[in-house]
PDB file of C-alpha atoms in Angstrom:
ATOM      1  CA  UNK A   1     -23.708  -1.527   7.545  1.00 51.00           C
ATOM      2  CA  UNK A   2     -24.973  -4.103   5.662  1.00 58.00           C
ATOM      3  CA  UNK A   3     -23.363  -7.345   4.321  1.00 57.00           C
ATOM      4  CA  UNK A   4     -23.751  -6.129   0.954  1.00 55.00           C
ATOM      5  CA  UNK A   5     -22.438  -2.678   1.570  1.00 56.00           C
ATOM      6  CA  UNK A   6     -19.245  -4.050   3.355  1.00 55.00           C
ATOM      7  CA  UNK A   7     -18.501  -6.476   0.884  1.00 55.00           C
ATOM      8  CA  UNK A   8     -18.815  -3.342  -2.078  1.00 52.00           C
ATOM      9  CA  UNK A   9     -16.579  -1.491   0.115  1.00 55.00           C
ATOM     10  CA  UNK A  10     -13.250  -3.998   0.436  1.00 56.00           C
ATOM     11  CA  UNK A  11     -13.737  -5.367  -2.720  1.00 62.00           C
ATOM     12  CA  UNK A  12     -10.230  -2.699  -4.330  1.00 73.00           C
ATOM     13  CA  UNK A  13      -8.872  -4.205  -0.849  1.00 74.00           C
ATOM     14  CA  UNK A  14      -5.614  -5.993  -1.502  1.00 76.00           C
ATOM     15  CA  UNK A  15      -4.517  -9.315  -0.074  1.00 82.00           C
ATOM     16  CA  UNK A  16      -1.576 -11.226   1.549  1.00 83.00           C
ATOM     17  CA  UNK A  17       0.141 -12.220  -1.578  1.00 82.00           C
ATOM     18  CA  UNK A  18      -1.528 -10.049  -4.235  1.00 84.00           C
ATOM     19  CA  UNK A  19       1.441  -8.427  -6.250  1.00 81.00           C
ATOM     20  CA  UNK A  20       2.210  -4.592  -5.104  1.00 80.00           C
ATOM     21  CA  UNK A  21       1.884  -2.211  -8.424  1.00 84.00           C
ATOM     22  CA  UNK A  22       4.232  -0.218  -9.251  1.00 90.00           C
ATOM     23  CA  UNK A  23       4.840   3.222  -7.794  1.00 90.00           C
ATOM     24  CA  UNK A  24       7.989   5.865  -7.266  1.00 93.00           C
ATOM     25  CA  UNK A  25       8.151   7.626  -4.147  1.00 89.00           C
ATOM     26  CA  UNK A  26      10.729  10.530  -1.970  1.00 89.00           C
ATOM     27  CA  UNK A  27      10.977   8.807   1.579  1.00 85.00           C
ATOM     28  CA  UNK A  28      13.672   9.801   5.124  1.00 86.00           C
ATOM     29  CA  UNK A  29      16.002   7.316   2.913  1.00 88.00           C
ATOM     30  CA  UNK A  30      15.796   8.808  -0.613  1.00 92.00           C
ATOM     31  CA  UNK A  31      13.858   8.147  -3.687  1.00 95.00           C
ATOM     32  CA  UNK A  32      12.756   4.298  -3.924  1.00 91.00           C
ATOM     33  CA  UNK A  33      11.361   3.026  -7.458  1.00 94.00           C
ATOM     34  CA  UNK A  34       9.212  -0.030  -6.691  1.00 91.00           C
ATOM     35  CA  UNK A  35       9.055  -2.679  -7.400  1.00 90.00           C
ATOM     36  CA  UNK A  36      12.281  -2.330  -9.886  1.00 93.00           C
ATOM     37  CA  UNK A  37      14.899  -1.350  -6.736  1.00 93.00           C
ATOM     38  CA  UNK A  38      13.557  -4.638  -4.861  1.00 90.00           C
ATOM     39  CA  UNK A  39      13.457  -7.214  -7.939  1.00 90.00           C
ATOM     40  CA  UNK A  40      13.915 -10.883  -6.622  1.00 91.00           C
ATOM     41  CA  UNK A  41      14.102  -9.987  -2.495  1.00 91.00           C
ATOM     42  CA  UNK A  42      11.285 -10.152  -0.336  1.00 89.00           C
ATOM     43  CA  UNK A  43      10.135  -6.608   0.748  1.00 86.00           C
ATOM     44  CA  UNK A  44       7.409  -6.098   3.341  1.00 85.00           C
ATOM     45  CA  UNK A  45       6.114  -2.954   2.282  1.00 77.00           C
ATOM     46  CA  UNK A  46       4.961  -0.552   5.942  1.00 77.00           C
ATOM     47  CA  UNK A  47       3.176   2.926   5.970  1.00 72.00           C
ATOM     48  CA  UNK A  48       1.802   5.600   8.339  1.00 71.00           C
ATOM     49  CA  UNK A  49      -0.107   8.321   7.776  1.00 69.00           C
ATOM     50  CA  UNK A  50       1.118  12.274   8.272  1.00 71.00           C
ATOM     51  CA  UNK A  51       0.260  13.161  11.721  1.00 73.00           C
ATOM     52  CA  UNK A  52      -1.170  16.497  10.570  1.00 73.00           C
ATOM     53  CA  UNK A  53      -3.636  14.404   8.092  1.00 69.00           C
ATOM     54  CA  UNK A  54      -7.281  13.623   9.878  1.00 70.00           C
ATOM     55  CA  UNK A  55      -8.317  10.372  10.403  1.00 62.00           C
ATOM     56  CA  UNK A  56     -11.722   8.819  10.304  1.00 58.00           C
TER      57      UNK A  56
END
């Protein structure tokens, strides 16, 4: 891979302080509406693919 091509390929790639956008989602706890349930708390966001999903 070539500098160039890398560089094309993180460039949607978020980073450590970038704001999260919004989203609704159904997870183990409920539904969570983000970032309106979290407004003025720190929130480290975590996620894991479906085991039954392929990877790579």
């Amino acid at each position: 891979m070539t500098t160039g091509a890398l560089a094309a390929s993180v460039v949607g790639m978020p980073r450590i302080g970038d704001a999260a956008p919004s989203f609704t989602a159904e997870t183990t706890q409920g539904e969570i509406n983000f970032p309106a349930d979290y407004m003025g708390t720190w929130v480290n966001l975590f996620s894991h693919r479906d085991r039954r999903t392929r990877s790579g």
